[in-house]
């Protein structure tokens, strides 16, 4: 009968020959590890320095590290079952760090954890609990990868992953089995050597495979740019974006080597899910292949052999990829960087893109309309001029100033502001914030628009902006910082939610499905405020993909202006999902989403749900004259 020992069994003595063999094996294994890992580090360190990188504030970095690496929070939150299995393996490795050090020390006769002392006994039992969890976790991951086989993991079976899973399982099994033998039993020695060989086989495999993330991803998460979709400024006259290997920065190279190929980014990508060429995982792996084959000193273009030139331009900048990535890969600076490179070298030729750039160079708005059209709308809607005395500057944005449906949103929001007695006005002249050109990689034009707007806002003494467009909010608050200090800015959902108790609650059971716009949700973390407003107008219904998992409408990243898409239309896929909820109304909080769904829902004819922005939903509950 096999009995559980009071503690872990370790062989008592090792012969000189065994010790020499152990040292030789450790040296060979370590050399195998370093041969590849040293080369990877060399490529990362020889990449261009990140000019805008700074380590401070260190508190946020430490918190992200503890939350995402130590607690594995992101991994678990996004895929709870697989995430937990992964976390068990990770925590098992952490607990085994001390056990492993002691294991090799025992082989050399200098073991420092006494299995019969109170601490050693306690620690070995604790490690046994982690070993059980780790073995269960790796078994679960193995079953998922080889039997369940989700489609976003590569369809090719990865035997390397299977082998590594086997090694990890063997490590845990040999450790646990040592609790069931006596230390004088020859089986203890066999288990000890089996455990040793499993470790020494595992070590050199790490840097040769995607398991490199075990070593790199803690650093990648700690050193990340520290904010969502942080597009670094171009530096000096020679920086035109990501064109060749010489433009890859240390952070980009570190991230490329950290990718664990989990496919979470691709699973959530609206482009990859609607038949486009763009696949965010392949973008990152393409950069890794480039670094492996050509290195960071190469002048060969990044787009071409390693990534399709059209791929970055199919990105809606929805940010689902970056939000999901568990190892800190920041896709958006990379995708926008590749666009910058293609735009600045003239490699990107697109009639719609040229038309947009021209419209913004010559005029004031991305819709290419005469500024007088905005004046006419302001007059017709009776919007007061901003004269420096009001609290809020109501920023119209291109969609609010020129798009007929966007104007309806602005007009209704202004009615609500008047009803609430808020003091506001609109600027006589306003230019596009530069959002589409910023995301499309035309920095020169973006800078011009940002500077002109900042100057005009300062001249008009604007202190607070409120707007119906989350793209304007993001661009004003974050992107303009590169060129000055923007005024405070908020989205109308935040404004409305603040006054929710003063707004009428409509006696309606109408089901309203709310669509989270990417630039309000993932970019600004605003989820509850628009929901609070929807609940005043009817019964809130959730789409299957909601909040931070919301599926894009297809308009972002300048794509609203780039004409027909290839493959299925992103807006149609999302609209179908919203319609399938059975809600009578689709509630939006972004004029771009509104415009995309308007076209997609038009196809449904009379059976289509109505489409209303939260400002319109609120305004319809106001007393007839719209004033208090
Ligand atoms: S930002 Fe959105 S569209 Fe672009 S690659 Fe990432 S998930 Fe895909
Ligand atoms: S980039 Fe991140 S999310 Fe995408 S496959 Fe790599 S590790 Fe996974």
Coordinates of C-alpha atoms and ligand atoms in Angstrom, one line a residue:
X1 CA 0.0 0.0 0.0
X2 CA 1.3 3.4 -0.9
X3 CA 1.4 5.8 2.0
X4 CA 1.8 9.6 2.0
X5 CA 5.0 10.6 3.8
X6 CA 5.2 13.3 6.3
X7 CA 7.3 15.3 3.9
X8 CA 9.0 15.4 0.5
X9 CA 11.5 12.6 -0.2
X10 CA 14.9 13.7 -1.4
X11 CA 17.9 11.4 -2.2
X12 CA 20.4 11.6 0.6
X13 CA 23.7 11.4 -1.2
X14 CA 24.9 12.1 -4.7
X15 CA 28.1 10.5 -6.0
X16 CA 30.8 12.7 -7.6
X17 CA 29.9 11.3 -11.0
X18 CA 26.2 12.3 -10.5
X19 CA 27.3 15.8 -9.4
X20 CA 29.5 16.2 -12.5
X21 CA 26.7 14.9 -14.7
X22 CA 24.3 17.4 -13.1
X23 CA 26.7 20.3 -13.7
X24 CA 27.3 19.3 -17.3
X25 CA 23.6 19.0 -18.0
X26 CA 22.9 22.4 -16.4
X27 CA 25.6 24.0 -18.5
X28 CA 24.2 22.4 -21.7
X29 CA 20.6 23.4 -20.9
X30 CA 21.6 26.9 -19.9
X31 CA 23.7 27.4 -23.0
X32 CA 20.7 26.2 -25.1
X33 CA 18.6 28.8 -23.4
X34 CA 21.0 31.6 -23.8
X35 CA 21.9 30.9 -27.4
X36 CA 18.4 32.0 -28.4
X37 CA 17.5 34.3 -25.6
X38 CA 20.7 36.3 -25.9
X39 CA 20.0 36.7 -29.7
X40 CA 16.4 38.0 -28.9
X41 CA 17.7 40.4 -26.3
X42 CA 20.3 41.6 -28.8
X43 CA 17.6 42.4 -31.3
X44 CA 15.5 44.2 -28.7
X45 CA 18.4 46.3 -27.4
X46 CA 19.7 47.1 -30.9
X47 CA 16.2 48.4 -31.9
X48 CA 15.7 52.2 -31.9
X49 CA 15.2 53.8 -28.4
X50 CA 11.7 54.9 -27.6
X51 CA 12.2 58.7 -27.4
X52 CA 9.0 59.4 -25.5
X53 CA 9.4 56.6 -23.0
X54 CA 9.6 57.4 -19.3
X55 CA 9.5 55.1 -16.3
X56 CA 7.4 57.4 -14.2
X57 CA 4.8 57.4 -12.7
X58 CA 6.1 54.1 -11.3
X59 CA 3.1 53.5 -9.0
X60 CA 0.8 52.8 -12.0
X61 CA 3.3 50.5 -13.6
X62 CA 3.6 48.6 -10.3
X63 CA -0.1 48.3 -10.0
X64 CA -0.5 47.1 -13.6
X65 CA 2.2 44.6 -12.9
X66 CA 0.6 43.3 -9.7
X67 CA -2.9 43.2 -11.3
X68 CA -2.1 41.8 -14.7
X69 CA 1.0 39.6 -14.0
X70 CA 0.8 38.5 -10.3
X71 CA -3.0 38.3 -10.1
X72 CA -3.4 37.3 -13.8
X73 CA -6.6 39.4 -13.7
X74 CA -6.8 40.3 -17.4
X75 CA -6.2 36.7 -18.4
X76 CA -8.9 35.4 -16.1
X77 CA -11.4 38.2 -16.8
X78 CA -11.4 37.8 -20.6
X79 CA -11.5 34.0 -20.8
X80 CA -12.5 32.8 -17.3
X81 CA -12.0 29.1 -17.6
X82 CA -8.9 29.0 -19.8
X83 CA -7.6 32.1 -17.9
X84 CA -7.9 30.3 -14.6
X85 CA -6.2 27.3 -15.9
X86 CA -3.3 29.5 -17.2
X87 CA -3.2 31.3 -13.8
X88 CA -2.9 28.0 -12.0
X89 CA 0.1 27.1 -14.1
X90 CA 1.6 30.6 -13.6
X91 CA 1.1 30.5 -9.8
X92 CA 2.5 27.0 -9.8
X93 CA 5.7 28.2 -11.5
X94 CA 6.0 31.1 -9.0
X95 CA 5.7 28.7 -6.0
X96 CA 8.2 26.3 -7.7
X97 CA 10.9 29.0 -8.0
X98 CA 12.2 28.2 -4.5
X99 CA 11.6 24.5 -4.8
X100 CA 13.6 24.3 -8.0
X101 CA 16.5 26.3 -6.6
X102 CA 16.6 23.9 -3.6
X103 CA 16.2 20.9 -5.9
X104 CA 19.5 21.7 -7.8
X105 CA 21.2 22.7 -4.5
X106 CA 20.3 19.2 -3.1
X107 CA 22.0 17.6 -6.1
X108 CA 25.2 19.5 -5.3
X109 CA 24.8 18.7 -1.6
X110 CA 23.9 22.2 -0.5
X111 CA 20.2 22.0 -0.2
X112 CA 18.8 24.8 2.0
X113 CA 15.2 23.7 2.5
X114 CA 15.1 21.0 5.1
X115 CA 12.2 18.6 4.4
X116 CA 12.1 17.8 8.1
X117 CA 12.3 21.3 9.4
X118 CA 9.1 23.2 10.0
X119 CA 9.6 25.7 7.2
X120 CA 10.7 23.2 4.6
X121 CA 7.9 20.9 5.5
X122 CA 5.3 23.7 5.3
X123 CA 6.7 25.1 2.1
X124 CA 6.9 21.7 0.3
X125 CA 3.2 21.1 1.3
X126 CA 2.2 24.5 0.0
X127 CA 4.1 23.8 -3.2
X128 CA 2.3 20.5 -3.5
X129 CA -1.1 22.3 -3.4
X130 CA 0.2 24.6 -6.3
X131 CA 1.5 21.5 -8.1
X132 CA -1.9 19.9 -8.0
X133 CA -3.5 23.1 -9.3
X134 CA -0.8 23.5 -11.9
X135 CA -1.2 19.9 -13.1
X136 CA -5.0 20.4 -13.4
X137 CA -4.5 23.7 -15.2
X138 CA -2.1 22.3 -17.8
X139 CA -4.3 19.3 -18.4
X140 CA -7.2 21.7 -19.0
X141 CA -5.2 23.8 -21.4
X142 CA -4.0 20.7 -23.2
X143 CA -7.6 19.4 -23.7
X144 CA -8.7 22.9 -24.9
X145 CA -5.9 23.2 -27.4
X146 CA -5.9 19.6 -28.7
X147 CA -9.6 18.5 -28.3
X148 CA -11.7 21.6 -28.1
X149 CA -9.5 23.6 -30.5
X150 CA -11.1 27.1 -30.6
X151 CA -10.8 28.6 -34.1
X152 CA -8.7 31.6 -33.2
X153 CA -5.9 29.4 -31.9
X154 CA -4.0 28.2 -35.0
X155 CA -5.8 25.4 -36.8
X156 CA -2.4 23.7 -37.2
X157 CA -1.9 21.4 -34.1
X158 CA 1.2 22.7 -32.2
X159 CA 3.1 19.6 -31.2
X160 CA 5.6 21.9 -29.4
X161 CA 2.7 23.1 -27.1
X162 CA 1.8 19.4 -26.5
X163 CA 5.4 18.5 -25.6
X164 CA 5.7 21.5 -23.2
X165 CA 2.4 20.6 -21.6
X166 CA 3.7 17.1 -21.1
X167 CA 6.9 18.4 -19.5
X168 CA 5.0 20.6 -17.1
X169 CA 2.7 17.8 -16.2
X170 CA 5.8 15.5 -15.7
X171 CA 7.4 18.2 -13.4
X172 CA 4.4 18.3 -11.2
X173 CA 3.8 14.6 -11.2
X174 CA 7.4 13.8 -10.2
X175 CA 7.3 16.3 -7.5
X176 CA 4.0 15.0 -6.0
X177 CA 5.1 11.4 -6.4
X178 CA 8.1 12.1 -4.1
X179 CA 5.6 12.5 -1.2
X180 CA 4.8 8.8 -1.6
X181 CA 8.3 7.2 -1.4
X182 CA 10.9 7.1 1.4
X183 CA 14.1 9.1 0.8
X184 CA 16.1 5.9 1.1
X185 CA 14.0 4.2 -1.6
X186 CA 15.7 4.1 -5.1
X187 CA 12.5 5.4 -6.5
X188 CA 13.2 8.7 -4.8
X189 CA 16.4 9.0 -6.8
X190 CA 14.6 8.1 -10.1
X191 CA 12.0 10.7 -9.4
X192 CA 14.6 13.3 -8.6
X193 CA 16.4 12.7 -11.9
X194 CA 13.2 12.6 -13.9
X195 CA 12.3 16.0 -12.3
X196 CA 15.7 17.4 -13.1
X197 CA 15.7 16.2 -16.7
X198 CA 12.2 17.7 -17.3
X199 CA 13.4 21.1 -16.0
X200 CA 16.6 21.0 -18.1
X201 CA 14.7 20.0 -21.2
X202 CA 12.1 22.7 -20.7
X203 CA 14.6 25.5 -20.1
X204 CA 16.2 25.7 -23.7
X205 CA 12.8 25.2 -25.3
X206 CA 11.4 28.4 -23.7
X207 CA 13.2 31.0 -25.9
X208 CA 12.8 28.9 -29.0
X209 CA 9.0 28.9 -28.8
X210 CA 6.1 31.2 -27.9
X211 CA 6.8 30.2 -24.3
X212 CA 9.3 33.1 -24.4
X213 CA 6.4 35.1 -23.0
X214 CA 7.1 33.4 -19.7
X215 CA 10.3 35.4 -19.4
X216 CA 9.5 38.6 -21.4
X217 CA 5.8 39.4 -20.7
X218 CA 6.3 40.5 -17.1
X219 CA 8.8 43.1 -18.5
X220 CA 6.5 44.0 -21.4
X221 CA 3.6 44.7 -19.1
X222 CA 5.7 46.7 -16.7
X223 CA 7.3 48.8 -19.4
X224 CA 4.1 49.4 -21.5
X225 CA 3.3 52.9 -22.6
X226 CA 0.9 53.1 -19.6
X227 CA -2.3 54.1 -21.4
X228 CA -4.7 52.8 -23.9
X229 CA -3.8 53.4 -27.6
X230 CA -1.0 55.8 -26.8
X231 CA 0.4 56.9 -30.1
X232 CA 3.9 58.2 -29.6
X233 CA 4.8 61.5 -31.2
X234 CA 7.1 61.5 -34.2
X235 CA 10.5 62.6 -33.1
X236 CA 12.7 65.0 -35.2
X237 CA 12.8 65.5 -38.9
X238 CA 13.8 61.9 -39.7
X239 CA 10.9 60.1 -38.1
X240 CA 8.2 59.2 -40.6
X241 CA 6.6 56.3 -38.7
X242 CA 7.2 52.5 -39.1
X243 CA 8.7 52.1 -42.5
X244 CA 11.6 49.7 -42.1
X245 CA 13.4 47.7 -39.4
X246 CA 15.4 50.8 -38.4
X247 CA 12.1 52.3 -37.2
X248 CA 11.2 49.5 -34.9
X249 CA 11.6 50.7 -31.3
X250 CA 12.7 48.7 -28.4
X251 CA 9.2 48.5 -27.0
X252 CA 7.8 47.3 -30.3
X253 CA 10.5 44.6 -30.6
X254 CA 9.9 43.5 -27.0
X255 CA 6.2 43.3 -27.6
X256 CA 6.7 41.3 -30.9
X257 CA 8.8 38.7 -29.0
X258 CA 6.3 38.6 -26.1
X259 CA 3.3 37.5 -28.2
X260 CA 2.0 34.2 -26.9
X261 CA 0.0 33.6 -30.1
X262 CA -3.2 33.2 -28.0
X263 CA -5.3 34.8 -30.8
X264 CA -7.4 36.9 -28.3
X265 CA -6.7 40.0 -30.4
X266 CA -7.9 38.3 -33.6
X267 CA -10.9 36.7 -31.9
X268 CA -12.3 40.2 -31.1
X269 CA -11.1 42.0 -34.2
X270 CA -14.0 43.3 -36.4
X271 CA -11.7 43.3 -39.5
X272 CA -10.6 39.7 -39.0
X273 CA -14.1 38.7 -38.3
X274 CA -15.5 40.1 -41.5
X275 CA -13.2 38.7 -44.0
X276 CA -10.6 41.4 -44.2
X277 CA -6.8 40.7 -44.7
X278 CA -6.0 42.4 -41.4
X279 CA -5.3 40.0 -38.5
X280 CA -3.8 41.7 -35.5
X281 CA -2.0 38.6 -34.3
X282 CA -0.4 38.1 -37.7
X283 CA 0.7 41.8 -37.7
X284 CA 2.6 41.1 -34.5
X285 CA 4.0 37.8 -35.7
X286 CA 4.9 39.4 -39.0
X287 CA 7.1 41.9 -37.1
X288 CA 8.7 39.1 -35.2
X289 CA 9.5 37.2 -38.4
X290 CA 11.0 40.4 -39.8
X291 CA 13.2 40.8 -36.7
X292 CA 14.2 37.1 -36.8
X293 CA 15.1 37.1 -40.4
X294 CA 16.3 40.7 -41.1
X295 CA 16.9 42.3 -37.7
X296 CA 16.3 45.8 -36.5
X297 CA 19.1 47.3 -38.7
X298 CA 17.4 46.3 -41.9
X299 CA 16.2 48.9 -44.4
X300 CA 13.7 46.4 -46.0
X301 CA 10.1 47.7 -45.8
X302 CA 8.0 46.3 -43.0
X303 CA 5.0 46.1 -45.2
X304 CA 5.2 43.7 -48.2
X305 CA 6.6 40.3 -47.5
X306 CA 5.9 40.2 -43.8
X307 CA 2.5 42.0 -43.6
X308 CA 0.1 43.0 -46.4
X309 CA 0.3 46.7 -47.2
X310 CA -3.5 47.1 -47.1
X311 CA -3.8 45.3 -43.7
X312 CA -3.2 48.4 -41.4
X313 CA -5.7 50.4 -43.4
X314 CA -8.5 48.0 -42.7
X315 CA -8.2 48.7 -39.0
X316 CA -11.1 50.6 -37.4
X317 CA -8.8 51.5 -34.4
X318 CA -11.5 50.0 -32.2
X319 CA -8.9 48.9 -29.7
X320 CA -10.4 45.4 -29.0
X321 CA -7.0 43.8 -29.8
X322 CA -5.0 46.0 -27.5
X323 CA -7.6 45.7 -24.8
X324 CA -7.6 42.0 -24.9
X325 CA -3.9 41.2 -25.1
X326 CA -2.8 39.5 -21.9
X327 CA 1.0 40.2 -22.4
X328 CA 0.9 43.9 -23.0
X329 CA 1.2 44.1 -26.8
X330 CA 0.1 47.6 -27.9
X331 CA -1.4 47.1 -31.3
X332 CA -2.6 50.6 -32.0
X333 CA 0.7 52.5 -31.9
X334 CA 2.0 49.7 -34.2
X335 CA -0.9 49.9 -36.6
X336 CA -0.9 53.7 -36.7
X337 CA 2.9 53.6 -37.0
X338 CA 2.6 51.4 -40.1
X339 CA 0.0 53.8 -41.5
X340 CA 2.2 56.8 -40.8
X341 CA 5.1 55.1 -42.7
X342 CA 2.9 54.3 -45.7
X343 CA 1.3 57.8 -45.8
X344 CA 4.5 59.7 -45.3
X345 CA 6.4 57.8 -48.0
X346 CA 3.4 58.0 -50.4
X347 CA 3.2 54.3 -50.5
X348 CA -0.5 54.4 -49.6
X349 CA -2.6 55.4 -52.5
X350 CA -6.3 55.7 -51.9
X351 CA -8.7 58.1 -53.7
X352 CA -11.0 58.4 -50.7
X353 CA -8.0 59.0 -48.4
X354 CA -6.7 61.7 -50.8
X355 CA -10.1 63.3 -50.9
X356 CA -10.3 63.4 -47.1
X357 CA -6.9 64.9 -46.7
X358 CA -7.6 67.5 -49.4
X359 CA -11.0 68.4 -47.7
X360 CA -9.2 69.0 -44.4
X361 CA -6.3 70.9 -45.9
X362 CA -8.6 73.3 -47.8
X363 CA -11.7 73.3 -45.6
X364 CA -12.7 72.8 -42.0
X365 CA -14.4 69.5 -41.9
X366 CA -14.0 65.8 -42.9
X367 CA -17.2 65.8 -44.9
X368 CA -15.8 68.3 -47.4
X369 CA -18.7 70.7 -47.0
X370 CA -18.7 74.5 -47.0
X371 CA -18.3 76.1 -43.6
X372 CA -21.4 78.2 -44.4
X373 CA -23.5 75.1 -44.1
X374 CA -22.6 74.8 -40.5
X375 CA -23.6 78.5 -40.0
X376 CA -27.0 77.8 -41.5
X377 CA -27.6 74.9 -39.2
X378 CA -26.6 76.9 -36.1
X379 CA -29.0 79.6 -37.1
X380 CA -31.8 77.3 -37.9
X381 CA -31.4 75.3 -34.6
X382 CA -31.1 78.6 -32.6
X383 CA -27.8 77.6 -31.0
X384 CA -26.3 80.5 -29.0
X385 CA -22.8 81.7 -29.9
X386 CA -20.1 81.1 -27.4
X387 CA -18.9 84.5 -26.1
X388 CA -16.6 83.5 -23.3
X389 CA -19.2 84.0 -20.5
X390 CA -20.9 80.6 -20.8
X391 CA -19.8 77.6 -18.8
X392 CA -19.8 75.1 -21.7
X393 CA -18.6 75.3 -25.2
X394 CA -20.9 72.8 -27.2
X395 CA -18.5 71.3 -29.7
X396 CA -20.3 70.2 -32.8
X397 CA -17.6 68.1 -34.5
X398 CA -17.8 67.3 -38.2
X399 CA -20.8 65.0 -37.8
X400 CA -22.7 67.3 -35.5
X401 CA -22.1 70.3 -37.7
X402 CA -22.6 68.8 -41.2
X403 CA -24.2 65.4 -41.1
X404 CA -28.1 65.7 -41.1
X405 CA -28.6 63.0 -38.5
X406 CA -25.7 64.3 -36.4
X407 CA -27.3 67.7 -36.5
X408 CA -30.5 66.2 -35.1
X409 CA -28.5 64.8 -32.2
X410 CA -26.9 68.2 -31.5
X411 CA -30.3 70.0 -31.8
X412 CA -31.9 67.6 -29.3
X413 CA -28.9 67.8 -26.9
X414 CA -29.1 71.6 -27.0
X415 CA -32.8 71.3 -26.1
X416 CA -31.9 69.2 -23.1
X417 CA -29.2 71.6 -22.1
X418 CA -31.7 74.5 -22.2
X419 CA -34.2 72.5 -20.3
X420 CA -31.6 71.9 -17.6
X421 CA -30.7 75.6 -17.6
X422 CA -27.0 74.9 -18.6
X423 CA -25.2 77.9 -19.9
X424 CA -23.6 77.1 -23.2
X425 CA -22.7 78.3 -26.7
X426 CA -21.2 77.1 -29.9
X427 CA -18.1 78.5 -31.6
X428 CA -18.6 80.5 -34.7
X429 CA -15.8 78.7 -36.3
X430 CA -14.6 75.2 -35.5
X431 CA -12.3 72.8 -37.4
X432 CA -12.2 69.0 -37.4
X433 CA -10.3 67.8 -34.3
X434 CA -8.1 65.8 -36.7
X435 CA -9.3 62.4 -35.4
X436 CA -9.5 60.6 -38.8
X437 CA -6.1 62.0 -40.0
X438 CA -4.4 61.2 -36.7
X439 CA -5.5 57.6 -37.0
X440 CA -4.7 57.4 -40.7
X441 CA -1.1 58.5 -40.0
X442 CA -1.2 62.0 -41.6
X443 CA 0.6 63.8 -38.7
X444 CA 1.3 67.0 -40.5
X445 CA -2.3 67.6 -41.2
X446 CA -3.3 66.5 -37.7
X447 CA -0.8 68.9 -36.1
X448 CA -2.1 71.8 -38.2
X449 CA -5.7 71.1 -37.2
X450 CA -4.9 70.6 -33.5
X451 CA -2.8 73.8 -33.3
X452 CA -5.5 75.9 -35.1
X453 CA -8.2 74.6 -32.8
X454 CA -6.2 75.1 -29.6
X455 CA -5.5 78.7 -30.7
X456 CA -9.1 79.4 -31.4
X457 CA -10.3 77.8 -28.1
X458 CA -7.7 79.9 -26.2
X459 CA -8.8 83.1 -28.0
X460 CA -12.5 82.3 -27.2
X461 CA -11.6 81.6 -23.5
X462 CA -13.1 78.1 -23.6
X463 CA -12.7 76.3 -20.3
X464 CA -15.1 73.4 -20.7
X465 CA -16.2 71.5 -23.8
X466 CA -19.1 69.1 -24.1
X467 CA -19.7 67.1 -27.3
X468 CA -21.8 64.4 -28.7
X469 CA -18.8 62.7 -30.4
X470 CA -16.5 60.3 -28.4
X471 CA -13.9 60.6 -31.2
X472 CA -13.7 64.4 -30.6
X473 CA -13.5 63.8 -26.8
X474 CA -10.6 61.4 -27.2
X475 CA -8.7 63.5 -29.7
X476 CA -9.1 66.7 -27.8
X477 CA -8.2 65.2 -24.5
X478 CA -5.4 62.9 -25.4
X479 CA -4.0 63.6 -28.9
X480 CA -4.0 67.4 -28.8
X481 CA -1.8 67.3 -25.7
X482 CA 1.2 66.9 -28.0
X483 CA 0.7 70.5 -29.1
X484 CA -0.7 72.3 -26.1
X485 CA -3.1 72.2 -23.2
X486 CA -6.7 71.4 -24.2
X487 CA -9.7 72.6 -22.2
X488 CA -11.6 70.1 -20.0
X489 CA -13.8 68.0 -22.2
X490 CA -16.6 65.5 -21.6
X491 CA -19.0 63.4 -23.6
X492 CA -22.7 64.3 -23.5
X493 CA -23.5 60.9 -21.8
X494 CA -21.4 62.0 -18.9
X495 CA -23.1 65.4 -18.8
X496 CA -26.6 63.9 -19.0
X497 CA -25.9 61.3 -16.4
X498 CA -24.8 64.0 -14.0
X499 CA -28.2 65.6 -14.3
X500 CA -30.1 62.3 -14.5
X501 CA -32.2 63.1 -11.4
X502 CA -33.4 66.3 -13.1
X503 CA -34.4 64.6 -16.4
X504 CA -37.9 63.2 -16.9
X505 CA -38.4 59.5 -16.6
X506 CA -40.5 58.3 -19.5
X507 CA -43.4 56.0 -18.7
X508 CA -42.4 53.5 -21.4
X509 CA -41.6 49.8 -21.5
X510 CA -40.0 50.1 -24.9
X511 CA -37.0 47.8 -25.1
X512 CA -33.8 49.8 -26.1
X513 CA -30.6 47.9 -26.9
X514 CA -27.6 50.1 -26.2
X515 CA -24.5 49.8 -28.4
X516 CA -21.2 50.8 -26.7
X517 CA -19.1 52.9 -29.0
X518 CA -15.4 51.9 -28.9
X519 CA -14.2 55.5 -28.3
X520 CA -16.5 55.9 -25.3
X521 CA -16.2 52.4 -23.8
X522 CA -12.7 51.0 -24.3
X523 CA -11.1 54.4 -24.9
X524 CA -12.8 56.3 -22.0
X525 CA -14.1 53.6 -19.8
X526 CA -17.6 55.2 -19.9
X527 CA -20.2 52.4 -19.7
X528 CA -22.7 53.2 -17.0
X529 CA -23.5 56.8 -17.8
X530 CA -25.2 56.2 -21.2
X531 CA -27.0 53.2 -19.7
X532 CA -28.4 55.4 -17.0
X533 CA -29.8 57.7 -19.7
X534 CA -31.3 54.8 -21.7
X535 CA -33.0 53.6 -18.5
X536 CA -34.8 57.0 -18.3
X537 CA -36.3 56.4 -21.7
X538 CA -37.3 52.7 -21.6
X539 CA -36.1 49.2 -20.7
X540 CA -32.4 48.7 -21.3
X541 CA -31.5 45.6 -23.2
X542 CA -27.9 44.3 -23.5
X543 CA -26.4 43.0 -26.8
X544 CA -24.5 39.7 -26.5
X545 CA -21.2 41.6 -26.9
X546 CA -21.3 44.7 -24.7
X547 CA -19.2 47.0 -22.6
X548 CA -15.5 46.4 -23.1
X549 CA -16.3 43.5 -25.5
X550 CA -18.5 45.6 -27.7
X551 CA -18.2 45.0 -31.4
X552 CA -17.2 48.0 -33.5
X553 CA -19.6 49.8 -35.9
X554 CA -16.8 50.0 -38.5
X555 CA -16.4 53.8 -38.7
X556 CA -13.2 54.5 -36.6
X557 CA -9.7 55.0 -37.7
X558 CA -10.9 57.1 -40.6
X559 CA -12.7 54.2 -42.2
X560 CA -16.0 56.0 -42.3
X561 CA -14.4 58.1 -45.1
X562 CA -12.6 55.3 -47.0
X563 CA -15.5 53.9 -49.1
X564 CA -16.6 50.3 -49.5
X565 CA -15.1 47.6 -47.4
X566 CA -14.0 44.2 -48.7
X567 CA -15.7 41.2 -47.2
X568 CA -18.7 41.6 -45.0
X569 CA -19.5 45.1 -43.7
X570 CA -18.6 45.5 -40.0
X571 CA -21.6 47.7 -39.5
X572 CA -24.0 45.1 -40.9
X573 CA -22.6 42.4 -38.6
X574 CA -23.1 44.5 -35.6
X575 CA -26.5 45.8 -36.7
X576 CA -27.7 42.2 -37.2
X577 CA -26.6 41.4 -33.6
X578 CA -28.4 44.4 -32.2
X579 CA -31.6 43.6 -34.2
X580 CA -31.5 40.0 -33.0
X581 CA -32.0 41.2 -29.4
X582 CA -35.6 42.0 -30.5
X583 CA -35.3 45.5 -29.1
X584 CA -37.6 48.1 -30.7
X585 CA -34.9 50.8 -30.5
X586 CA -31.2 50.9 -31.0
X587 CA -29.6 53.4 -28.6
X588 CA -26.3 55.0 -29.7
X589 CA -23.9 57.5 -28.1
X590 CA -21.7 58.4 -31.1
X591 CA -22.7 60.1 -34.4
X592 CA -20.4 57.8 -36.3
X593 CA -22.1 54.7 -34.9
X594 CA -25.4 56.3 -35.7
X595 CA -24.4 57.0 -39.3
X596 CA -23.1 53.4 -39.8
X597 CA -26.1 51.7 -38.4
X598 CA -28.5 54.1 -40.3
X599 CA -27.2 52.5 -43.5
X600 CA -27.1 49.0 -42.2
X601 CA -30.6 49.1 -40.7
X602 CA -32.0 50.7 -43.9
X603 CA -31.7 47.3 -45.5
X604 CA -34.2 45.9 -43.0
X605 CA -36.9 48.1 -44.4
X606 CA -40.0 48.6 -42.2
X607 CA -39.1 45.8 -39.7
X608 CA -35.9 47.7 -38.7
X609 CA -35.8 49.0 -35.1
X610 CA -35.6 52.8 -34.8
X611 CA -32.2 54.3 -34.2
X612 CA -31.8 57.1 -31.7
X613 CA -28.9 58.7 -29.9
X614 CA -29.2 59.0 -26.1
X615 CA -29.7 62.8 -26.5
X616 CA -32.6 62.2 -28.8
X617 CA -34.0 59.5 -26.4
X618 CA -33.8 62.1 -23.6
X619 CA -35.2 65.0 -25.6
X620 CA -38.4 63.1 -26.6
X621 CA -39.3 62.9 -22.9
X622 CA -39.1 66.7 -22.4
X623 CA -42.2 68.8 -22.1
X624 CA -43.4 70.1 -25.5
X625 CA -41.5 73.5 -25.3
X626 CA -38.3 71.9 -24.1
X627 CA -37.8 74.4 -21.3
X628 CA -38.3 74.0 -17.5
Ligands
LIG1 S1 -8.0 48.1 -33.4 FE1 -9.8 46.8 -33.8 S2 -9.9 46.7 -36.1 FE2 -7.8 47.4 -35.5 S3 -6.7 45.5 -35.5 FE3 -7.3 45.9 -33.4 S4 -9.2 44.8 -33.1 FE4 -8.8 44.9 -35.3
LIG2 S1 -0.8 40.0 -29.7 FE1 -1.5 39.5 -27.6 S2 -3.7 38.9 -27.9 FE2 -2.7 38.8 -29.9 S3 -2.0 36.7 -30.1 FE3 -0.3 37.9 -29.3 S4 -0.5 37.6 -27.1 FE4 -2.5 37.0 -27.9

